[in-house]
mmCIF file of C-alpha atoms and ligand atoms in Angstrom:
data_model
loop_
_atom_site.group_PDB
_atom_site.id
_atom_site.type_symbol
_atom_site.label_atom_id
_atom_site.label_comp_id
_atom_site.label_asym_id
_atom_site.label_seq_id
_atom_site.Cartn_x
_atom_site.Cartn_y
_atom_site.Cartn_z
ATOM 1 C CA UNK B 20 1.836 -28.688 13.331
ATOM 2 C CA UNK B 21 -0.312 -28.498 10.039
ATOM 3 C CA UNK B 22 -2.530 -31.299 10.698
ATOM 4 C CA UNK B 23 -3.434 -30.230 14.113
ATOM 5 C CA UNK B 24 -4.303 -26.805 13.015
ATOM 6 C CA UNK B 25 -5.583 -27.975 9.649
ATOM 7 C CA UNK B 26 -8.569 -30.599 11.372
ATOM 8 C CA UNK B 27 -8.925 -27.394 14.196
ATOM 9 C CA UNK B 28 -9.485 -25.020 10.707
ATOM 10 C CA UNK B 29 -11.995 -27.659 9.094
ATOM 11 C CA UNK B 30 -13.844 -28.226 12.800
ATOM 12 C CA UNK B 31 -14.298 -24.324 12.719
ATOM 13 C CA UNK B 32 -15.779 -24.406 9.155
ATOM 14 C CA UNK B 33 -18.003 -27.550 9.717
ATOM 15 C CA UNK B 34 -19.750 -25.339 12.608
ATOM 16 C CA UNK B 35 -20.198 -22.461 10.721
ATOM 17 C CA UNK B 36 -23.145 -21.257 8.136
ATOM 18 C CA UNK B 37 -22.530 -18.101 7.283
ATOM 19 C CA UNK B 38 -18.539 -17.265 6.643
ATOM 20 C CA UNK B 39 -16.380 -14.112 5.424
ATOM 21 C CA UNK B 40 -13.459 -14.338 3.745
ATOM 22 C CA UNK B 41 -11.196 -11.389 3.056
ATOM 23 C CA UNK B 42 -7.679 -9.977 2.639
ATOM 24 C CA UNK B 43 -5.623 -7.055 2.670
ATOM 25 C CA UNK B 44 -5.848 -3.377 0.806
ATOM 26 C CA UNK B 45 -3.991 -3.367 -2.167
ATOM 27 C CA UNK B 46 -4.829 -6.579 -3.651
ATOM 28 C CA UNK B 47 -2.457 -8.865 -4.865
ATOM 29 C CA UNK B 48 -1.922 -12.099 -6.812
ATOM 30 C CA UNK B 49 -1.565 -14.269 -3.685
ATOM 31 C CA UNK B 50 -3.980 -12.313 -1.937
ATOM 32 C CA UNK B 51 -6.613 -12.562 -4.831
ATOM 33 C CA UNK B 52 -5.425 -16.406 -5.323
ATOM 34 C CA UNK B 53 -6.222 -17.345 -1.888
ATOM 35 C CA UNK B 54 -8.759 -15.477 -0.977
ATOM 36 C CA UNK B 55 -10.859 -16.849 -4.749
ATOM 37 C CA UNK B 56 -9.433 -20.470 -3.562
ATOM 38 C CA UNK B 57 -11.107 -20.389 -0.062
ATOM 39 C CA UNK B 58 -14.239 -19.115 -1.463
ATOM 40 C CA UNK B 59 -14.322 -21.702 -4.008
ATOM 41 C CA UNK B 60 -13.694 -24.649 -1.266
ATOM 42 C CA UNK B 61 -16.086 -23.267 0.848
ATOM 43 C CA UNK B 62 -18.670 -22.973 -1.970
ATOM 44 C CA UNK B 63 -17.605 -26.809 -2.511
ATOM 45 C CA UNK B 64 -18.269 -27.622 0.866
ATOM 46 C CA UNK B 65 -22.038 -26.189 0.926
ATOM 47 C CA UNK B 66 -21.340 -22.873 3.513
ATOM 48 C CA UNK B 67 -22.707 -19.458 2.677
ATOM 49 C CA UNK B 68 -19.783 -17.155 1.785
ATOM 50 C CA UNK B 69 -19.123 -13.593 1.055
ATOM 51 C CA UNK B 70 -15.378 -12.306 0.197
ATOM 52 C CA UNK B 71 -14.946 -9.012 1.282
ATOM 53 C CA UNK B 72 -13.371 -6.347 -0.945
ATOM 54 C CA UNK B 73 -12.945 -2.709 0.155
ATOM 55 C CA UNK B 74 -10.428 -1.902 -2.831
ATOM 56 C CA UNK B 75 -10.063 -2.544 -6.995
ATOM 57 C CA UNK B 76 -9.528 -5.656 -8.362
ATOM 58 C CA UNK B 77 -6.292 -4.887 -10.694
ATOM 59 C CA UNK B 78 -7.352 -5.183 -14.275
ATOM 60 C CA UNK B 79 -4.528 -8.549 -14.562
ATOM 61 C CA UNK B 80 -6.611 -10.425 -11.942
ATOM 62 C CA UNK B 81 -10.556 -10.129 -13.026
ATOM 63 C CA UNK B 82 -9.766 -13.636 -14.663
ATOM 64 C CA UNK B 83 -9.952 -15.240 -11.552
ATOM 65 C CA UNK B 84 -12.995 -17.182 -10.467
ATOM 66 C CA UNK B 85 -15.172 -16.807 -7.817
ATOM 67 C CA UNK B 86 -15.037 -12.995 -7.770
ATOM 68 C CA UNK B 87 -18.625 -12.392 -7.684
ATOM 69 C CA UNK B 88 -19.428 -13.238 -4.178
ATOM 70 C CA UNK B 89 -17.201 -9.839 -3.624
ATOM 71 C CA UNK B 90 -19.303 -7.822 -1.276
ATOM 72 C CA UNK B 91 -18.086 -4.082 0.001
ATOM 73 C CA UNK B 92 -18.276 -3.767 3.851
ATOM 74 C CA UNK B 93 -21.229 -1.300 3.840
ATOM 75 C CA UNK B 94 -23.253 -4.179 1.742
ATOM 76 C CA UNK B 95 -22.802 -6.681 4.466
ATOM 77 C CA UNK B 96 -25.852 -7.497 6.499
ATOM 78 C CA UNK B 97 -25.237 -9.880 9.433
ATOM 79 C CA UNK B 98 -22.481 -10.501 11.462
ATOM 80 C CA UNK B 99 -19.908 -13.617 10.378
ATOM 81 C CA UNK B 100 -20.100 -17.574 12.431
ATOM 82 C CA UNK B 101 -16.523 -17.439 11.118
ATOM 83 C CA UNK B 102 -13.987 -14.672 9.047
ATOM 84 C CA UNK B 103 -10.813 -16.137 7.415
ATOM 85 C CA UNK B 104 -7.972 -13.447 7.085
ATOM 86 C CA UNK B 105 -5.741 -14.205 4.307
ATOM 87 C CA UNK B 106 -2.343 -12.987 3.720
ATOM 88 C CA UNK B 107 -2.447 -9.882 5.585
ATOM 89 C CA UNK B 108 0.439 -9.957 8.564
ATOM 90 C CA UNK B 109 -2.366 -7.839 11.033
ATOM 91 C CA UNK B 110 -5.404 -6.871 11.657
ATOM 92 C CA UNK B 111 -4.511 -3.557 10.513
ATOM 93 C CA UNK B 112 -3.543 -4.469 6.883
ATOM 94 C CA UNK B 113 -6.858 -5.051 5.749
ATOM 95 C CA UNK B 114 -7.836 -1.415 6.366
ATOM 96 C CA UNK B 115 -10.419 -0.160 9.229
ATOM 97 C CA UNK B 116 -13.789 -1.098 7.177
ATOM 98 C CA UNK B 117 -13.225 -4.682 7.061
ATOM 99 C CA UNK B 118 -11.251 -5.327 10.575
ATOM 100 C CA UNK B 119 -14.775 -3.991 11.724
ATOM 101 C CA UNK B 120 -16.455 -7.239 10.544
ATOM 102 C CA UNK B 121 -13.125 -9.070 11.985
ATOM 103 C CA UNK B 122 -13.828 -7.871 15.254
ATOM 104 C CA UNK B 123 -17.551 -8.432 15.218
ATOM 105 C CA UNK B 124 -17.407 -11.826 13.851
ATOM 106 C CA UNK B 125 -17.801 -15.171 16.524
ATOM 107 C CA UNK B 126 -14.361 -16.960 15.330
ATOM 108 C CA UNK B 127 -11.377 -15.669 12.970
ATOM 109 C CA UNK B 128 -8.804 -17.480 11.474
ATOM 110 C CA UNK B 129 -5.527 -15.840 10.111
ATOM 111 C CA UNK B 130 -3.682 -18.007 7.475
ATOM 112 C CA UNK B 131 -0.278 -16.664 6.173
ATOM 113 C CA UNK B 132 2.982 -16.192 5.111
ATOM 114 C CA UNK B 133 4.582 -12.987 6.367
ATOM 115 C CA UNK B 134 7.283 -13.099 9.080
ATOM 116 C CA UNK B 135 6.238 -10.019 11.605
ATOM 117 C CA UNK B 136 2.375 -11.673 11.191
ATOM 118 C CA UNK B 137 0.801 -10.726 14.775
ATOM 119 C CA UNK B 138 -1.016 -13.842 15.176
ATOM 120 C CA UNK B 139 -4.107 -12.117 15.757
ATOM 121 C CA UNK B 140 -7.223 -14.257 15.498
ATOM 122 C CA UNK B 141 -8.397 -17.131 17.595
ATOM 123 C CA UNK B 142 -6.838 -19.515 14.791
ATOM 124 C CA UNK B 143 -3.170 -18.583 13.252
ATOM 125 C CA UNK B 144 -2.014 -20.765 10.757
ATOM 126 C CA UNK B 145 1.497 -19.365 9.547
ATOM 127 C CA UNK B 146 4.223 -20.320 8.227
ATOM 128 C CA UNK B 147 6.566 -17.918 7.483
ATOM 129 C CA UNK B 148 8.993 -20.193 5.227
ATOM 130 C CA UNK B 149 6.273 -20.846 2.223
ATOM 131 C CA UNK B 150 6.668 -18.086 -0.313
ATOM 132 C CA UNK B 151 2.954 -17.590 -0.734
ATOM 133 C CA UNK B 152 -0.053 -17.824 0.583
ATOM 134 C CA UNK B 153 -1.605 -19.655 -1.704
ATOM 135 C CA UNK B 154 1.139 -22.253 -0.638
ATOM 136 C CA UNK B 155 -0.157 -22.254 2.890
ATOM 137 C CA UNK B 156 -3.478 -23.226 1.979
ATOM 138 C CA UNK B 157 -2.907 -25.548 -0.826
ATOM 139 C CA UNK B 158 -0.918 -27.972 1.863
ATOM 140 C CA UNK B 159 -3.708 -27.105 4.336
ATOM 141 C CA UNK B 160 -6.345 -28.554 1.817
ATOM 142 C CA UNK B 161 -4.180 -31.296 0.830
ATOM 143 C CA UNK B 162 -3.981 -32.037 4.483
ATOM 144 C CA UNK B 163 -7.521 -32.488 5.051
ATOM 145 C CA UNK B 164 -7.895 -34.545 1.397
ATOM 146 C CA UNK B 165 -10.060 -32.017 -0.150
ATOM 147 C CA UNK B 166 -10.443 -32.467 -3.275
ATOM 148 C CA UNK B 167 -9.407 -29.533 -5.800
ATOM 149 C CA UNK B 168 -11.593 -27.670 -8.718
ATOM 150 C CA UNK B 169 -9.778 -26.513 -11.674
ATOM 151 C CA UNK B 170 -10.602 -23.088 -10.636
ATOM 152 C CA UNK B 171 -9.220 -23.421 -7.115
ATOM 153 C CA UNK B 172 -6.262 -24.630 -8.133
ATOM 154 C CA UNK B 173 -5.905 -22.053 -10.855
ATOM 155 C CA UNK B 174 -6.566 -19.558 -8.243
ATOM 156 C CA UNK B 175 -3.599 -21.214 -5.835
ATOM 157 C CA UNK B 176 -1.135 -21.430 -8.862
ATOM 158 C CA UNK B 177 -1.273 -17.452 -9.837
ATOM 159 C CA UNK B 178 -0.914 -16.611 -6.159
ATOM 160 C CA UNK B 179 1.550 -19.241 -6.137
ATOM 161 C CA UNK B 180 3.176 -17.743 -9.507
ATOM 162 C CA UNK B 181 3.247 -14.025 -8.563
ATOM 163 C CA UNK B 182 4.412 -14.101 -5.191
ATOM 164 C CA UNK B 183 7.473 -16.305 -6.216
ATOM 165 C CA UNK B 184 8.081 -13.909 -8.981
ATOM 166 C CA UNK B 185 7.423 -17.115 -11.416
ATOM 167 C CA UNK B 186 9.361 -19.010 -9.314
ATOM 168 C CA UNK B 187 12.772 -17.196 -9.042
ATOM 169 C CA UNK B 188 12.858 -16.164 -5.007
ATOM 170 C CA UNK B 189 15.040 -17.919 -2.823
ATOM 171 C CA UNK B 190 11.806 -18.506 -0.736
ATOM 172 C CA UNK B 191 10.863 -21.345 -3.050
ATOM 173 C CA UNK B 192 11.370 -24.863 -1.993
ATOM 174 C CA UNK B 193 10.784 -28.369 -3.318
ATOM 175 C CA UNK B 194 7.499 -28.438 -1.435
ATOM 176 C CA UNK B 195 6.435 -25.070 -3.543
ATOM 177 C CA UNK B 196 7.173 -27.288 -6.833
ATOM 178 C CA UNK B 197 5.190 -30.120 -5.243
ATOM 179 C CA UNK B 198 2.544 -28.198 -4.696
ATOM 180 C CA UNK B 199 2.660 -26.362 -8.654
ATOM 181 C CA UNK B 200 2.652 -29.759 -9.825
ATOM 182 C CA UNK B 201 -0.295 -30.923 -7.689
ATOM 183 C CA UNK B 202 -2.065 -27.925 -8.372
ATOM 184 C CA UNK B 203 -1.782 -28.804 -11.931
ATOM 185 C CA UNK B 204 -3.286 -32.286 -12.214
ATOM 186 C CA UNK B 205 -6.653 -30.146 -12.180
ATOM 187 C CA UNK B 206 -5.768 -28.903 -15.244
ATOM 188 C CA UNK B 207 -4.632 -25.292 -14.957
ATOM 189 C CA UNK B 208 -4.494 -23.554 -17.924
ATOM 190 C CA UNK B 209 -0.945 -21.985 -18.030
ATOM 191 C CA UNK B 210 -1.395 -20.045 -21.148
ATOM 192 C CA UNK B 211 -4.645 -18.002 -19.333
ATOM 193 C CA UNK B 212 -2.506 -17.292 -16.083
ATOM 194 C CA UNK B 213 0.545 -15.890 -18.255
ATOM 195 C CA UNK B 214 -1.426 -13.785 -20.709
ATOM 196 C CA UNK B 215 -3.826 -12.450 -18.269
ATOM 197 C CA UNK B 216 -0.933 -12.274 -15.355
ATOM 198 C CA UNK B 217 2.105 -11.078 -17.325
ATOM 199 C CA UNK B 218 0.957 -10.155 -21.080
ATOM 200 C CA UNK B 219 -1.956 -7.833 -20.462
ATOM 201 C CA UNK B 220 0.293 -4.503 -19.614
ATOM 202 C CA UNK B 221 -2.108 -1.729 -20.247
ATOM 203 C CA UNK B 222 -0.685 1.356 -22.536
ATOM 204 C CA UNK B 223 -1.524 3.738 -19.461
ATOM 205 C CA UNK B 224 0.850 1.440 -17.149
ATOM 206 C CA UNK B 225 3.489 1.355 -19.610
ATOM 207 C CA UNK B 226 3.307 4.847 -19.603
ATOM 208 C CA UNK B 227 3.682 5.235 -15.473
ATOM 209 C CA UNK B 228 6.378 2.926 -15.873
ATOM 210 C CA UNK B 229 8.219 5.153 -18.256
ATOM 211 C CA UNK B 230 7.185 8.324 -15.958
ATOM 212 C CA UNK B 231 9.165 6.585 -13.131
ATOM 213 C CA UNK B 232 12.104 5.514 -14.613
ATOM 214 C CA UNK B 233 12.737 8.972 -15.809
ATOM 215 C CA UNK B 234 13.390 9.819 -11.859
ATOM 216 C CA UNK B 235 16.015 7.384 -11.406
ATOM 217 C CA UNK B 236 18.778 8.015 -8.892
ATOM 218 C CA UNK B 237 21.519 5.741 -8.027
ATOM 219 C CA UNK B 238 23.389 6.056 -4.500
ATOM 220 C CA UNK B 239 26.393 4.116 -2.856
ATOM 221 C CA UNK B 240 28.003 3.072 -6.044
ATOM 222 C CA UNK B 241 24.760 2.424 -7.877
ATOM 223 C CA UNK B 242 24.223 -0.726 -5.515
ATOM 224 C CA UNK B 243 21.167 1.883 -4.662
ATOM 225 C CA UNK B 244 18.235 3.016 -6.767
ATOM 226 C CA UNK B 245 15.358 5.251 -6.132
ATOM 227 C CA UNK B 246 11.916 6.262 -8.272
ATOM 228 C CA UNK B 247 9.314 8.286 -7.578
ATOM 229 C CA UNK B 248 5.737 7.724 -8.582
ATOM 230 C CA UNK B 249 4.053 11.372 -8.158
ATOM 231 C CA UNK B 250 -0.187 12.213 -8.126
ATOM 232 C CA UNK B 251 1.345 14.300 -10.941
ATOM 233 C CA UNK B 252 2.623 10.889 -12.990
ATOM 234 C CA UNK B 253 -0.244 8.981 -11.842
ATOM 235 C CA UNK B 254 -2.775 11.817 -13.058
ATOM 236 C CA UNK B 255 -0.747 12.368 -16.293
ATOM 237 C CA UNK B 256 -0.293 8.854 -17.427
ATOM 238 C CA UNK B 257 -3.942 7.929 -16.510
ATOM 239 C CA UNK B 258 -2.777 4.760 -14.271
ATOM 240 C CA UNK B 259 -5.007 3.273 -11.498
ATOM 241 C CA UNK B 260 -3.615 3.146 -8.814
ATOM 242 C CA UNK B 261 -2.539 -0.940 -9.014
ATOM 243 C CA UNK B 262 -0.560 0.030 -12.584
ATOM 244 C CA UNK B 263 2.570 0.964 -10.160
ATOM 245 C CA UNK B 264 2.942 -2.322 -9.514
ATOM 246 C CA UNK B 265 5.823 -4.099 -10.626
ATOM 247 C CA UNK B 266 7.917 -0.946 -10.898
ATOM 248 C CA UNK B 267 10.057 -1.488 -7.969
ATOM 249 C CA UNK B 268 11.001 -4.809 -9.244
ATOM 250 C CA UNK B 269 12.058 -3.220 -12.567
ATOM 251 C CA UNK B 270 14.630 -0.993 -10.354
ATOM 252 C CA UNK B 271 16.184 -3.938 -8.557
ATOM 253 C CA UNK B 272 16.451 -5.983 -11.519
ATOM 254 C CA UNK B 273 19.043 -3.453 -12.887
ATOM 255 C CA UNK B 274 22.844 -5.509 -12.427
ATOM 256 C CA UNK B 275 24.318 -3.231 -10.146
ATOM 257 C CA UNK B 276 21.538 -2.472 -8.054
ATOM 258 C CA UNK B 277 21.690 -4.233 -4.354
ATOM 259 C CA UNK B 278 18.634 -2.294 -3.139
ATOM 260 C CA UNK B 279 15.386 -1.012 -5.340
ATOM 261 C CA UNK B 280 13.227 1.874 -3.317
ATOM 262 C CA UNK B 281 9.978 3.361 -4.911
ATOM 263 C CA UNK B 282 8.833 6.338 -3.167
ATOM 264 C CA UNK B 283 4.915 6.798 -4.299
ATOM 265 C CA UNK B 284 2.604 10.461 -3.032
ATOM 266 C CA UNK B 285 -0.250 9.818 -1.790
ATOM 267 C CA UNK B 286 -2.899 12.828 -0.245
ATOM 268 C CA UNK B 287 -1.422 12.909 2.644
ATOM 269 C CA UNK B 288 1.617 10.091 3.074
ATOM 270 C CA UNK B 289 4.357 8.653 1.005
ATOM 271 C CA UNK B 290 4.199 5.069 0.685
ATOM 272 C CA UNK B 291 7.672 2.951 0.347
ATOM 273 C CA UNK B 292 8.820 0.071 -1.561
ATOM 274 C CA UNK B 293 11.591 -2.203 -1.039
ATOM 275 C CA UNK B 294 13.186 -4.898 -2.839
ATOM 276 C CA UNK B 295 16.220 -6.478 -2.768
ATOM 277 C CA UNK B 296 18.509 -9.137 -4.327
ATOM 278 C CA UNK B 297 20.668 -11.193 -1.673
ATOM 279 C CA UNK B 298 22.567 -9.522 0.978
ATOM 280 C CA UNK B 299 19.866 -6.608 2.194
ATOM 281 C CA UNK B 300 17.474 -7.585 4.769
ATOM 282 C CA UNK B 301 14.228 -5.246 3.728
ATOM 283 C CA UNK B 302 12.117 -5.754 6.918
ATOM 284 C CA UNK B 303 15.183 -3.947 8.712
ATOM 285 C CA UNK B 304 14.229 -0.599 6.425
ATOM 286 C CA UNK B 305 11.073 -0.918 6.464
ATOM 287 C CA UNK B 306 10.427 -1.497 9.959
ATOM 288 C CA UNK B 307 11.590 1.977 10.697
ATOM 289 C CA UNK B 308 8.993 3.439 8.334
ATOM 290 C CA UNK B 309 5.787 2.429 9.852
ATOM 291 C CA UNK B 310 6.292 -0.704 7.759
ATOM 292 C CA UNK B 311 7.280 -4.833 7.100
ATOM 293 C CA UNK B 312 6.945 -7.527 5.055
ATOM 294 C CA UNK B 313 9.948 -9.711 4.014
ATOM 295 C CA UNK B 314 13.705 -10.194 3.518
ATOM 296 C CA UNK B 315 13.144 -9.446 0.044
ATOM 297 C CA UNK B 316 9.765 -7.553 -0.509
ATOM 298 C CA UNK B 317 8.798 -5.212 2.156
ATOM 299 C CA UNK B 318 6.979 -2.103 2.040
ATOM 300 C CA UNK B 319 5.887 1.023 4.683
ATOM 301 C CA UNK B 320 4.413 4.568 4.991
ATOM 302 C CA UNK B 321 6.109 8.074 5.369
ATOM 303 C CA UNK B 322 3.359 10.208 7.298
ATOM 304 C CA UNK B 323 4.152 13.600 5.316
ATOM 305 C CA UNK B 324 4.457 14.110 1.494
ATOM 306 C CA UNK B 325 7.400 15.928 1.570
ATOM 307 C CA UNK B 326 8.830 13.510 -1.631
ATOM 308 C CA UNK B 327 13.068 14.950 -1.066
ATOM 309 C CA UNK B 328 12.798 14.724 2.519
ATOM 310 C CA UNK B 329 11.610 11.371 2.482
ATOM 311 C CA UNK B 330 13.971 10.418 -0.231
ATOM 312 C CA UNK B 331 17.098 11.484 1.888
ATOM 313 C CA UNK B 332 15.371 9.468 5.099
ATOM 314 C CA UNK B 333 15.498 6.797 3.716
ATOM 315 C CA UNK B 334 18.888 6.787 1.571
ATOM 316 C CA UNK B 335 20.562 7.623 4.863
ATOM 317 C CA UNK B 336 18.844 3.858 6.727
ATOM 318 C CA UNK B 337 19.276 2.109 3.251
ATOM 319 C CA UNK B 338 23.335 2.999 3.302
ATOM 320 C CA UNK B 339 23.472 1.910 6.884
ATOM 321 C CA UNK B 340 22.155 -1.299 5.834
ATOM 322 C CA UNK B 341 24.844 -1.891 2.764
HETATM 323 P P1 5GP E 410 4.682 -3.719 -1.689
HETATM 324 O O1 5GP E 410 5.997 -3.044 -1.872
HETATM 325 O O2 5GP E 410 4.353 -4.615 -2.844
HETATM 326 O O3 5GP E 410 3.590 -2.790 -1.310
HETATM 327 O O4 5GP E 410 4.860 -4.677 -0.442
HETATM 328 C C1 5GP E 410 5.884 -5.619 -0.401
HETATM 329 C C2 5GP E 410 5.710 -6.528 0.782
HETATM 330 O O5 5GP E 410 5.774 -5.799 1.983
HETATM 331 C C3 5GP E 410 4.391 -7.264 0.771
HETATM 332 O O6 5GP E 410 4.649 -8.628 1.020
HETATM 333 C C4 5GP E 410 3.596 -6.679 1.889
HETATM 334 O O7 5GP E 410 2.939 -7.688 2.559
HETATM 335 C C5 5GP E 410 4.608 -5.985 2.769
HETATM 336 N N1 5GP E 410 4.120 -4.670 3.168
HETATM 337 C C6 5GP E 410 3.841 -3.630 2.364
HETATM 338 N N2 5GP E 410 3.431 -2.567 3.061
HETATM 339 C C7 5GP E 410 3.440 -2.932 4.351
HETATM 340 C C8 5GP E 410 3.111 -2.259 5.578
HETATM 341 O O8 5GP E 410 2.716 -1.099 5.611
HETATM 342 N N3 5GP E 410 3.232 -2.990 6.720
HETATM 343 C C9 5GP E 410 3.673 -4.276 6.718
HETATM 344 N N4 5GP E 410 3.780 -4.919 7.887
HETATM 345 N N5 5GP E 410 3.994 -4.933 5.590
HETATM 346 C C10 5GP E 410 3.885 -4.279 4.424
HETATM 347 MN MN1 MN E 411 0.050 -9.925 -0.430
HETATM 348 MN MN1 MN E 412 1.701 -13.142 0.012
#
């Protein structure tokens, strides 16, 4: 129960000086919202902490405080007392550079939100019904009556925000509005989250946006569609490599569509996104593509590049699904 393994969390802080914090490749809202919030907390409770980054902070997100004490694995000079995973279902999700500094540190701590998470550190705190992260560990610190900064809980709310797609998911409970509305008696500034979140579209991601829905293919009576996101898109457009996010959910939010897949090259894989609306179970796709994730949201890796092979794969498991 969360206040067992909330007073076991603090316990494992209050012995520790030195303490990592980091999260998975790819960075996301709740990722970069809970990772920024633990650092902050930590910095509020006197330890010595270092988030570790081994990717780009999307352009959206370098509002968010606390991002300073980034640090790249090859900057890192001592080993870790403790190292707090965040939002990353395994070890493996965080990419080989920084589960090197998981491994090597004393005592790890995994706190999330994904359903196949592996429970892989000494200390797993997960809970698989919250829709974020960010959720997780706002009810963990509220737990342990820890007092809040305005820039933790802005941090919690955008995770909080983004992974509930502004609150719309079916993962969202009266406990995640409880939380939004104790986040915000620290006074969260809405209008900075919303501009910098969902108003700050870049011209070159607008651009790989339009690039992509120019390969739009609809299967099973359009209650399927597919885009591509080709090097040759990315290069043309100028995007980085975050700017094909939100794509996918562009797909599925067309009326017919039951099922939204983005197929995206990469050197030497194709990486897969899933989303659906209500009656698909994503995780059941993805899992036979190297991949996970949730109900809704999942995502996974094709190990060739071959872009119409891949595309046919995976139309032939999505239709057995519908
Ligand atoms: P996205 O499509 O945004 O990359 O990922 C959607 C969801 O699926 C995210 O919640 C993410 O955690 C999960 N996910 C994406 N890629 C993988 C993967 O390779 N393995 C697992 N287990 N989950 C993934
Ligand atoms: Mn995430
Ligand atoms: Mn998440």
């Amino acid at each position: 129960n969360l206040i067992e393994l909330s007073s076991t969390f603090k316990k494992l802080i209050d012995e520790s000086e030195i303490i990592a914090v980091a999260s998975h490749l790819n960075p996301d809202g709740d990722n970069l919202g809970s990772v920024t919030a633990m650092v902050g907390m930590l910095n509020k409770l006197g330890k010595d902490v270092v988030f570790i980054l081994d990717d780009k902070i999307p352009k959206s997100f370098k509002f968010l405080p606390n991002l300073s004490f980034a640090k790249a694995p090859n900057e890192l000079q001592n080993d870790f007392d403790l190292f707090i995973a965040l939002d990353s279902s395994d070890e493996n999700r965080m990419g080989d550079n920084i589960k090197k500094v998981f491994e090597a540190s004393k005592k790890t701590v995994n706190i999330d939100h994904h359903f196949s998470n592996t429970n892989y550190a000494d200390l797993n705190i997960v809970d698989f019904k919250s829709p974020a992260t960010c959720e997780v560990l706002a009810r963990i610190f509220e737990t342990l009556n820890l007092e809040l900064s305005k820039e933790i809980a802005t941090s919690l709310f955008t995770g909080l925000s983004t992974d509930t797609g502004s609150f719309k998911y079916s993962s969202v409970s009266s406990s995640t509005f409880l939380t939004a509305s104790n986040l915000f008696k620290y006074d969260v500034d809405i209008d900075e989250v919303t501009v910098n979140v969902y108003q700050s579209r870049s011209r070159e991601k607008t651009d790989l946006l339009i690039r992509a829905m120019n390969s739009i293919e609809y299967f099973h009576d359009n209650k399927i569609a597919l885009v591509f996101v080709t090097k040759d898109d990315m290069e043309k457009s100028k995007a980085e490599k975050s700017d094909a996010d939100g794509i996918v959910e562009f797909v599925r939010d067309i009326d017919t569509v039951e099922l939204a897949i983005l197929l995206k090259e990469k050197d030497d894989c194709i990486r897969l996104s899933l989303r659906s609306k209500s009656n698909i179970d994503c995780t059941k796709i993805a899992s036979k593509f190297n991949g996970g994730g949730h109900v809704r949201a999942s995502g996974g890796t094709i190990n060739h590049t071959d872009l119409i092979k891949a595309k046919e794969d995976i139309i032939k498991v999505a239709e057995e699904q519908l």
